[in-house]
Structures are given as structure tokens and as C-alpha cells.
PDB file of C-alpha atoms in Angstrom:
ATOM      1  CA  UNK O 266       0.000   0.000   0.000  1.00  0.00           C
ATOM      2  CA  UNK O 267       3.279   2.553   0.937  1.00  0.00           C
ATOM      3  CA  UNK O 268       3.951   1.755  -2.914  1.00  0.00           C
ATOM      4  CA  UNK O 269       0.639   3.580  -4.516  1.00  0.00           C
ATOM      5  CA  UNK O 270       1.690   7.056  -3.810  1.00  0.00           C
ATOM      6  CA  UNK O 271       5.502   6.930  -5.433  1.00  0.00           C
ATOM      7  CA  UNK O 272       3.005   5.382  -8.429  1.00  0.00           C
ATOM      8  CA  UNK O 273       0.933   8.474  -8.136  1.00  0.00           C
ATOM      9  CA  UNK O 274       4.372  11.049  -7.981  1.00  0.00           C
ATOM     10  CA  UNK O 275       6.244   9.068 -11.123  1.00  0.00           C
ATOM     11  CA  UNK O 276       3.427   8.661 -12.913  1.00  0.00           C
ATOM     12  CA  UNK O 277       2.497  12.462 -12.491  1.00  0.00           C
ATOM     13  CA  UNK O 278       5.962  13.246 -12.893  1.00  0.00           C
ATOM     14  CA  UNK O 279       6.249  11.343 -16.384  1.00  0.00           C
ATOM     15  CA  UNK O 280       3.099  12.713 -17.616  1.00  0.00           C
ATOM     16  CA  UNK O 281       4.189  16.222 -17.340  1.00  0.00           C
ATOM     17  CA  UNK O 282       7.530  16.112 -18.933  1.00  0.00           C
ATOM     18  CA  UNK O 283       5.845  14.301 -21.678  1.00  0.00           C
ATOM     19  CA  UNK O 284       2.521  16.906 -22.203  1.00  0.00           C
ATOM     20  CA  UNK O 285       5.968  19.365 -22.578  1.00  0.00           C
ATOM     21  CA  UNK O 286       7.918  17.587 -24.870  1.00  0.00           C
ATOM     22  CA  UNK O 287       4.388  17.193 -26.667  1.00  0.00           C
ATOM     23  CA  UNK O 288       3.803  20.861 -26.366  1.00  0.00           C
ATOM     24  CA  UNK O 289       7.227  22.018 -27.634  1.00  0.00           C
ATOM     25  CA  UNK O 290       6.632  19.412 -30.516  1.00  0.00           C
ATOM     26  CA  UNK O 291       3.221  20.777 -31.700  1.00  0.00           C
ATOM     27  CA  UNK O 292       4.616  24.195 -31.555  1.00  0.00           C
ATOM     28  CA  UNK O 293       7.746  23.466 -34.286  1.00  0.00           C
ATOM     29  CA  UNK O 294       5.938  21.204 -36.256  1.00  0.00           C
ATOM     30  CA  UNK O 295       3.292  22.619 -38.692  1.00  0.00           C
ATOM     31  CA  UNK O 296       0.185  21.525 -39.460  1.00  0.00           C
ATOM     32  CA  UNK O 297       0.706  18.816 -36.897  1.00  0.00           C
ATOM     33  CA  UNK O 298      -2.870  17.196 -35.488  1.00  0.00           C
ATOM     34  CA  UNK O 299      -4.886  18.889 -37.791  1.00  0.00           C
ATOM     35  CA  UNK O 300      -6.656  16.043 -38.927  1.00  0.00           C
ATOM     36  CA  UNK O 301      -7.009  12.410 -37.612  1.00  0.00           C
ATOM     37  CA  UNK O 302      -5.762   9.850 -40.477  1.00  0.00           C
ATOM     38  CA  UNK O 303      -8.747   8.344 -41.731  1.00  0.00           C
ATOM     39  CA  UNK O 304     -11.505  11.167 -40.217  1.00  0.00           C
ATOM     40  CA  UNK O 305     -13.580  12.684 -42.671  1.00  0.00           C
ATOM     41  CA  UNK O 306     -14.399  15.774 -40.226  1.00  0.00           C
ATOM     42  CA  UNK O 307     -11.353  18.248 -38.691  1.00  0.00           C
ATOM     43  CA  UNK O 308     -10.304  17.210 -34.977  1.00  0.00           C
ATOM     44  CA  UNK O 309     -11.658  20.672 -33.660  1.00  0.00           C
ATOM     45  CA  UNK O 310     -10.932  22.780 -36.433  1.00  0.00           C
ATOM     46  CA  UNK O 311      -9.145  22.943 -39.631  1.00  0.00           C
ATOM     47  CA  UNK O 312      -7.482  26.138 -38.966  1.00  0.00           C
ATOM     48  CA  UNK O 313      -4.235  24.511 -37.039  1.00  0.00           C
ATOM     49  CA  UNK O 314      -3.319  22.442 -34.170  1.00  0.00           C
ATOM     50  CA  UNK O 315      -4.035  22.989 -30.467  1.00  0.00           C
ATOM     51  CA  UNK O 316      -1.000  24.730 -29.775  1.00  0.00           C
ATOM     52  CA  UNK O 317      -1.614  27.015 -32.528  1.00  0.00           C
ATOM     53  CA  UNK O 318      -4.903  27.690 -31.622  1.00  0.00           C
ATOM     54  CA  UNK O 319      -4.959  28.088 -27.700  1.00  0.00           C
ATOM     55  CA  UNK O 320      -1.308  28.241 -26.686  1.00  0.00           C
ATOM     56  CA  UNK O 321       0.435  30.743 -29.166  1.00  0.00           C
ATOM     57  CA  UNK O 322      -2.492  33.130 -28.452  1.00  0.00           C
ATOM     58  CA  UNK O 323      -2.611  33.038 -24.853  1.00  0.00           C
ATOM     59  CA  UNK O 324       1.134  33.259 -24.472  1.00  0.00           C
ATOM     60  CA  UNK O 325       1.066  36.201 -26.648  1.00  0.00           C
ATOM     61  CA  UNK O 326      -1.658  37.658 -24.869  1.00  0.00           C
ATOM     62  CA  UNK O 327      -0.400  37.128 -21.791  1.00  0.00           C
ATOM     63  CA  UNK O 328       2.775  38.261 -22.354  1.00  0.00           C
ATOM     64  CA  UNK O 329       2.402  41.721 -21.972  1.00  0.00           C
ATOM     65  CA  UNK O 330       1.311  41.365 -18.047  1.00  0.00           C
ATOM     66  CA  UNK O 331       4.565  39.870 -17.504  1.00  0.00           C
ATOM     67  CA  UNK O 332       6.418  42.873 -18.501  1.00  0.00           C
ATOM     68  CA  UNK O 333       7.989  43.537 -15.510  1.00  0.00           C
ATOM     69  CA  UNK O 334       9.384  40.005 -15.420  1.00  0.00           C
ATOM     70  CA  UNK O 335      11.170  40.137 -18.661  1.00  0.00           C
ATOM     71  CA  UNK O 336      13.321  42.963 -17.468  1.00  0.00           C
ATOM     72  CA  UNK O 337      15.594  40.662 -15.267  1.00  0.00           C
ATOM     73  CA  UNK O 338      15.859  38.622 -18.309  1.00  0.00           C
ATOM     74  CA  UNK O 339      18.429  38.629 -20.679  1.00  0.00           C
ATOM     75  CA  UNK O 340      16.214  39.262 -23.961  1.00  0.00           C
ATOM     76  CA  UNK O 341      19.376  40.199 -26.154  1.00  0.00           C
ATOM     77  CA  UNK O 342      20.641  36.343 -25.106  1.00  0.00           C
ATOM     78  CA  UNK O 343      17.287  34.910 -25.811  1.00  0.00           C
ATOM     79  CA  UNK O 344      17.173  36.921 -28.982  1.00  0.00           C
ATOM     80  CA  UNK O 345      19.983  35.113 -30.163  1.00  0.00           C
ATOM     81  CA  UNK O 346      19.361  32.121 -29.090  1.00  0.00           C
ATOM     82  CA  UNK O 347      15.729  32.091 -30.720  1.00  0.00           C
ATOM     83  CA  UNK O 348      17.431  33.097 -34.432  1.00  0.00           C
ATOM     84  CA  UNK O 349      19.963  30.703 -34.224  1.00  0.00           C
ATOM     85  CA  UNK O 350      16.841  28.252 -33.857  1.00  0.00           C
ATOM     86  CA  UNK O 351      15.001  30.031 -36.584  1.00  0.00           C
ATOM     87  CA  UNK O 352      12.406  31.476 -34.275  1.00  0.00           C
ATOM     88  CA  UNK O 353      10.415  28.163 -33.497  1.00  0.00           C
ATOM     89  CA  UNK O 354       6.307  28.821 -32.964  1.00  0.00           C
ATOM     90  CA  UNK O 355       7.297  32.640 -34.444  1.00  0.00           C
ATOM     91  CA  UNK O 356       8.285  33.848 -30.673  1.00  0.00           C
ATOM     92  CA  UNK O 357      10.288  36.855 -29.667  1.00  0.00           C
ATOM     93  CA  UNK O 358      12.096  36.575 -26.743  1.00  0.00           C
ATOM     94  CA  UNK O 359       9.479  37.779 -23.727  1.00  0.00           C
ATOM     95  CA  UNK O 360       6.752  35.590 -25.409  1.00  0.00           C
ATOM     96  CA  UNK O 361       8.962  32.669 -25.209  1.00  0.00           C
ATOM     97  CA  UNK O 362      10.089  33.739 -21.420  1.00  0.00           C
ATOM     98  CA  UNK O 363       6.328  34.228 -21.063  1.00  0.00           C
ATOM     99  CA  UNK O 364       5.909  30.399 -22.584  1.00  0.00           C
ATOM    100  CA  UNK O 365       8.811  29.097 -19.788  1.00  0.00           C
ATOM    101  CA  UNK O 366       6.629  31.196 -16.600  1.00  0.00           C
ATOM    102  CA  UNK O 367       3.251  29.223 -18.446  1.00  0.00           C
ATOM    103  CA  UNK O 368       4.977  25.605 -18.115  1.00  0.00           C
ATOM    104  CA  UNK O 369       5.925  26.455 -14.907  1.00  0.00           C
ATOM    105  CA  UNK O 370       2.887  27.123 -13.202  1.00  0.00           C
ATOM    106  CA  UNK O 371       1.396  24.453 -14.857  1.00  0.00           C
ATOM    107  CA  UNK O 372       3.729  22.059 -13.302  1.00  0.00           C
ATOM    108  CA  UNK O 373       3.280  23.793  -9.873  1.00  0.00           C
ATOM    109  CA  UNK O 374      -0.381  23.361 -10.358  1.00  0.00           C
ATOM    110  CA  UNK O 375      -0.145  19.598 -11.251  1.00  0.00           C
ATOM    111  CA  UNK O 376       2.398  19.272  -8.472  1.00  0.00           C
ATOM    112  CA  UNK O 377      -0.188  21.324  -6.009  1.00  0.00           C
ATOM    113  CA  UNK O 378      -3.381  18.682  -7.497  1.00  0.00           C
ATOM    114  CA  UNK O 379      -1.044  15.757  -6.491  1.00  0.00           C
ATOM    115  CA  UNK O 380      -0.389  17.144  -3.138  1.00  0.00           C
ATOM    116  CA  UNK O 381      -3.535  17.034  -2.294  1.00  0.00           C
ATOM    117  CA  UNK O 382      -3.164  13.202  -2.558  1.00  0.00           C
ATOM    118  CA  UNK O 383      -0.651  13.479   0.150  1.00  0.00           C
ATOM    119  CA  UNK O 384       2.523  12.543  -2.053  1.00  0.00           C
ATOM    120  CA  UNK O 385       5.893  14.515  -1.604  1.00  0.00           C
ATOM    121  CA  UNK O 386       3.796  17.879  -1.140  1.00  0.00           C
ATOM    122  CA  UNK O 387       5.981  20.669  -1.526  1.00  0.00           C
ATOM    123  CA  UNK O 388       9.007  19.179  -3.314  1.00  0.00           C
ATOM    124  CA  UNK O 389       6.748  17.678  -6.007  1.00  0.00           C
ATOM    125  CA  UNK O 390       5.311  21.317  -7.100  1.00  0.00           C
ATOM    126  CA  UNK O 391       8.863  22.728  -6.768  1.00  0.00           C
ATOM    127  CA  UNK O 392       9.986  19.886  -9.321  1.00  0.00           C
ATOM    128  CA  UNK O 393       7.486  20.420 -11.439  1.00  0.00           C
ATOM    129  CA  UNK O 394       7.587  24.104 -11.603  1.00  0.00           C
ATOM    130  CA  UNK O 395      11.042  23.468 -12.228  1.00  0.00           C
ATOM    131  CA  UNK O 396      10.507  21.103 -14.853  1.00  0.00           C
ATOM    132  CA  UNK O 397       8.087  23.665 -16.726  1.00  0.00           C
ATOM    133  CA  UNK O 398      10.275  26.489 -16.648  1.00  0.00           C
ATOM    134  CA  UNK O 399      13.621  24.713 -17.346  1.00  0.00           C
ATOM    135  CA  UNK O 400      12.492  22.158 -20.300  1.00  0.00           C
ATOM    136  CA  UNK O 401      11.878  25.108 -23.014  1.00  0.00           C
ATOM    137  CA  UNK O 402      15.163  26.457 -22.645  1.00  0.00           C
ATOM    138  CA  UNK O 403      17.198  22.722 -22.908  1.00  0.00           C
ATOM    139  CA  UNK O 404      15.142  22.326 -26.068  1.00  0.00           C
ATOM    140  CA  UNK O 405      15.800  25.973 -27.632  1.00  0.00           C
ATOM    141  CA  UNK O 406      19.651  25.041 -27.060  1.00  0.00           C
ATOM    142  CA  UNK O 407      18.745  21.667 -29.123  1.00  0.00           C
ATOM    143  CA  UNK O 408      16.790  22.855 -31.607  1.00  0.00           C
ATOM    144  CA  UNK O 409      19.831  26.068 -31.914  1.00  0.00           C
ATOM    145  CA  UNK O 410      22.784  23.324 -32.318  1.00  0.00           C
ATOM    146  CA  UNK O 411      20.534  21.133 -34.690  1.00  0.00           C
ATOM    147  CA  UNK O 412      19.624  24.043 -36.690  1.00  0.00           C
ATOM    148  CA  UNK O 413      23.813  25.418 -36.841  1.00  0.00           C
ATOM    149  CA  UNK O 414      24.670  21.707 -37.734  1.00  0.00           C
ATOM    150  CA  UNK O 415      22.311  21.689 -40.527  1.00  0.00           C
ATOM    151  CA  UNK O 416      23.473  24.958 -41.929  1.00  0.00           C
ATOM    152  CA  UNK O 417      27.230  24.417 -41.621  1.00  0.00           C
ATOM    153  CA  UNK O 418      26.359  20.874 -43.657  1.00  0.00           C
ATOM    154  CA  UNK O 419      24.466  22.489 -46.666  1.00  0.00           C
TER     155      UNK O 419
END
């Protein structure tokens, strides 16, 4: 019985780095899960994919409220960083910081809903969080190198 809520906190845990991954996917690759394979009718819409649709628009609407956050952030870094990746989902650099803060309080919120549970409280949401916030910028340094690599080849 001790065993069901380390199921609960790796389960949880797994889930969330892979809705990221998933998230970060969706965003780069276009006209991803627009259709289903053998569907005569558009999954919700044929204008674009999910993250097209709900998460591009509410990062870039939200963006602006986190002003005061991007200026302890090195844009001019992030700038870079986003060309050299060919400015994946069409982000500048505070709507991509804005996209990092998102994925973090989503993890802190599925770390908080599993806490209720009873499992790891505290140091779940603070792995989470730090999951969220710290997964976008490993895969911006990926996507940077893979993009240089590719360049440098042709």
C-alpha cells in the first residue's frame, strides 16, 4: 500500500515532462494534429493544431502582463538564441520567457493537485515548476545546435 503514492508522484511526474515535450513538438511542427488519419471531419478545427490555436495566443496575450518580469531577463541572449533556432512557434524573446513562466505554473499546479493526494507535497510542485520552466530552454539550445549543424552541412 506505501507503494501507490511513489506510483501516483512518477506517474504524475512522467506525464508532465511528456505533455511538454508534446507541447514544444506541436509548436515546431506545422500543421501537426490537424486532422485524424482516416476522419472525414477536422479534430476541432481545420485552422491549425491545439497549440496554434490556444497556446500561441494566450502566451502572446499574456505576455504583456509579464512585462515587468522580462526585465531581469536577458532578452538580447534569448534573442539570439531564438534566431539561431530560426524562431520556433514565431516567438520573440518575452513571449517565449512568457511560454517558460506558463509551463511552470502548470507544473506547480499539477504538483499542487497531487499534493492534495498526500505525495511529496511541496518538493513535487517545486519539481514540477522546475521542470516547466527549465524544459523550453534545454530544447531551444537543441533545436539552436541542430539548426547550426544543418546549416554548416548544406
Amino acid at each position: 500500500m506505501d507503494q501507490l503514492p511513489l506510483f501516483f508522484t512518477l506517474t504524475t511526474i512522467l506525464v508532465t515532462i511528456g505533455l511538454s515535450f508534446l507541447a514544444i513538438y506541436f509548436a515546431t511542427q506545422p500543421g501537426a494534429g490537424r486532422q485524424l488519419a482516416n476522419a472525414n471531419r477536422p479534430v476541432v478545427s481545420s485552422s491549425g493544431h491545439w497549440f496554434a490555436r490556444l497556446l500561441l495566443p494566450t502566451v502572446k496575450r499574456w505576455s504583456p502582463r509579464f512585462h515587468s518580469l522580462h526585465q531581469h531577463v536577458d532578452v538580447a541572449g534569448l534573442t539570439h538564441k531564438l534566431e539561431l533556432a530560426g524562431y520556433p512557434a514565431g516567438l520573440d524573446a518575452e513571449q517565449f520567457f512568457t511560454l517558460r513562466l506558463m509551463l511552470a505554473l502548470a507544473g506547480l499546479a499539477v504538483g499542487l493537485l497531487t499534493s492534495v493526494v498526500g505525495v511529496f507535497g511541496g518538493v513535487l510542485m517545486m519539481l514540477l515548476a522546475g521542470l516547466g520552466y527549465l524544459l523550453p530552454r534545454f530544447w531551444l539550445g537543441r533545436r539552436a545546435a541542430r539548426r547550426q549543424q544543418s546549416i554548416s552541412l548544406d
